XYZ file of C-alpha atoms in Angstrom:
178
model
C -159.153 -174.064 115.774
C -155.774 -173.686 117.469
C -154.054 -175.101 114.411
C -155.685 -172.393 112.183
C -154.377 -169.651 114.449
C -150.854 -171.214 114.504
C -150.804 -171.459 110.677
C -152.131 -167.827 110.349
C -149.483 -166.598 112.709
C -146.740 -168.530 110.903
C -147.950 -167.054 107.572
C -147.833 -163.518 108.900
C -144.362 -164.001 110.332
C -143.127 -165.452 106.982
C -144.622 -162.622 104.951
C -143.213 -159.976 107.343
C -139.806 -161.557 107.189
C -139.994 -161.751 103.414
C -141.131 -158.120 103.083
C -138.386 -156.781 105.347
C -135.717 -158.821 103.554
C -136.436 -157.136 100.277
C -134.144 -154.403 98.953
C -135.748 -151.680 96.895
C -133.587 -150.531 94.067
C -133.923 -147.148 92.224
C -131.663 -145.778 89.527
C -131.815 -142.226 88.191
C -130.637 -140.934 84.867
C -128.482 -138.005 84.141
C -131.523 -135.702 83.979
C -132.542 -136.836 87.548
C -135.561 -138.818 86.365
C -136.026 -142.375 87.716
C -135.108 -144.846 84.963
C -135.236 -148.125 86.895
C -137.167 -149.118 90.020
C -137.917 -152.506 91.699
C -137.183 -154.837 94.597
C -134.492 -157.467 94.943
C -135.014 -160.409 97.311
C -132.147 -159.100 99.514
C -129.639 -156.266 99.810
C -126.739 -157.092 97.481
C -124.299 -155.148 99.845
C -122.724 -153.087 97.079
C -120.282 -150.560 98.495
C -118.939 -147.350 96.989
C -115.610 -148.295 95.499
C -116.503 -151.944 94.688
C -114.926 -153.071 91.466
C -117.108 -154.117 88.509
C -116.197 -157.721 89.269
C -117.084 -157.488 93.006
C -120.360 -155.706 92.113
C -121.205 -158.454 89.536
C -120.457 -161.136 92.104
C -122.631 -159.497 94.693
C -125.486 -159.093 92.210
C -125.328 -162.816 91.277
C -126.359 -163.560 94.919
C -129.714 -161.742 94.591
C -132.615 -161.748 92.179
C -135.434 -159.499 91.103
C -138.883 -159.958 92.859
C -142.172 -158.171 92.486
C -142.806 -155.422 89.939
C -139.873 -153.736 88.061
C -140.389 -150.672 85.981
C -138.104 -148.851 83.496
C -138.717 -145.413 82.047
C -137.491 -143.606 78.840
C -135.512 -140.377 79.316
C -138.697 -138.389 78.607
C -140.328 -139.954 81.634
C -142.735 -142.340 79.871
C -142.772 -145.957 80.934
C -140.713 -148.297 78.713
C -141.102 -151.632 80.363
C -142.855 -153.366 83.279
C -141.744 -156.809 84.482
C -143.181 -159.140 87.151
C -141.273 -161.760 89.169
C -142.310 -164.198 91.852
C -140.414 -164.668 95.120
C -137.956 -167.049 93.463
C -137.093 -164.574 90.657
C -139.071 -166.408 88.025
C -140.849 -164.321 85.316
C -144.609 -164.243 85.866
C -147.650 -162.325 84.709
C -147.913 -159.844 81.836
C -144.783 -158.027 80.825
C -145.288 -154.945 78.641
C -143.089 -152.561 76.735
C -143.949 -149.083 75.348
C -142.335 -146.693 72.875
C -141.369 -143.092 73.724
C -144.950 -141.930 72.863
C -146.493 -144.364 75.304
C -147.838 -146.808 72.683
C -147.772 -150.464 73.821
C -145.289 -152.524 71.690
C -145.360 -155.930 73.486
C -147.477 -157.849 75.906
C -146.083 -161.215 76.968
C -147.814 -163.281 79.638
C -145.081 -165.391 81.252
C -147.708 -167.308 83.240
C -149.770 -168.429 80.225
C -147.226 -168.051 77.484
C -149.527 -165.820 75.390
C -147.771 -163.013 73.471
C -148.968 -160.007 71.456
C -146.621 -157.715 69.516
C -147.678 -154.309 68.106
C -146.339 -151.917 65.406
C -145.103 -148.474 66.466
C -148.547 -147.082 65.508
C -150.278 -149.384 67.999
C -151.900 -151.840 65.606
C -151.454 -155.491 66.313
C -148.461 -157.124 64.384
C -148.493 -160.735 65.689
C -150.177 -162.940 68.298
C -149.685 -166.435 69.564
C -148.092 -168.533 72.317
C -144.495 -168.910 73.495
C -142.776 -171.799 75.369
C -140.429 -171.442 78.339
C -137.507 -170.763 75.964
C -139.336 -167.839 74.366
C -139.891 -169.800 71.189
C -143.104 -169.382 69.204
C -145.324 -172.443 69.471
C -148.806 -173.348 68.319
C -151.025 -171.231 66.090
C -149.825 -167.685 65.241
C -151.370 -164.885 63.259
C -149.664 -161.768 61.861
C -151.167 -158.550 60.536
C -149.995 -155.780 58.209
C -149.576 -152.354 59.783
C -152.924 -151.323 58.303
C -154.631 -154.101 60.392
C -155.322 -156.642 57.638
C -154.293 -160.261 58.044
C -150.692 -160.864 56.851
C -150.258 -164.599 57.711
C -151.527 -167.609 59.604
C -149.435 -170.568 60.610
C -148.368 -173.025 63.264
C -145.080 -173.676 65.143
C -144.191 -176.987 66.703
C -142.998 -177.426 70.338
C -139.459 -176.555 69.319
C -140.341 -173.298 67.603
C -140.177 -174.577 63.990
C -142.834 -173.762 61.352
C -145.095 -176.739 60.665
C -148.095 -177.483 58.514
C -149.592 -175.045 55.991
C -148.858 -171.373 56.301
C -151.133 -168.867 54.447
C -150.145 -165.397 53.360
C -152.154 -162.321 52.411
C -151.450 -158.926 50.856
C -152.289 -155.624 52.537
C -155.761 -155.667 50.962
C -156.523 -159.104 52.520
C -156.169 -161.056 49.257
C -154.505 -164.487 49.490
C -151.026 -164.415 47.910
C -149.874 -167.942 48.632
C -149.163 -170.851 50.984
C -146.139 -172.756 52.314
C -146.012 -176.333 53.447
C -143.611 -177.162 56.288
């Protein structure tokens, strides 16, 4: 019973220390709108008058944590990123166009990725490895929503096996062997 209380107290102290050590960053554009916002793991200590080299050196000592958001000049969200406490990409990252239409959804925890056309229809879907290379089975669609291709990538991101291709009406137009 005492051990549970000690561990709980230690966890609370660690989380409070971690939360207070974060440095929230906000950048505004020329129109006064927020264009970037998110936390770093610590204050980089950048001072007015620091040279570009000094600023870059200070920024190398910190990393992004938590949720980072970026906005277009018109105020619509352009990108949302998620980082763990070590600065590693996690969770679903999304991008949007100026009209607010989702363009990409990449899950850095599972590796699953979906890409969309500007009109919001699905363009491609499959899995990615840690090097952002396509792996495993992938499908692609034409902008009208009909199947464009099916195929498989190996662990190094190279096409493998039989790839099938279709026209915009869904008719088979050929295959490739890799």
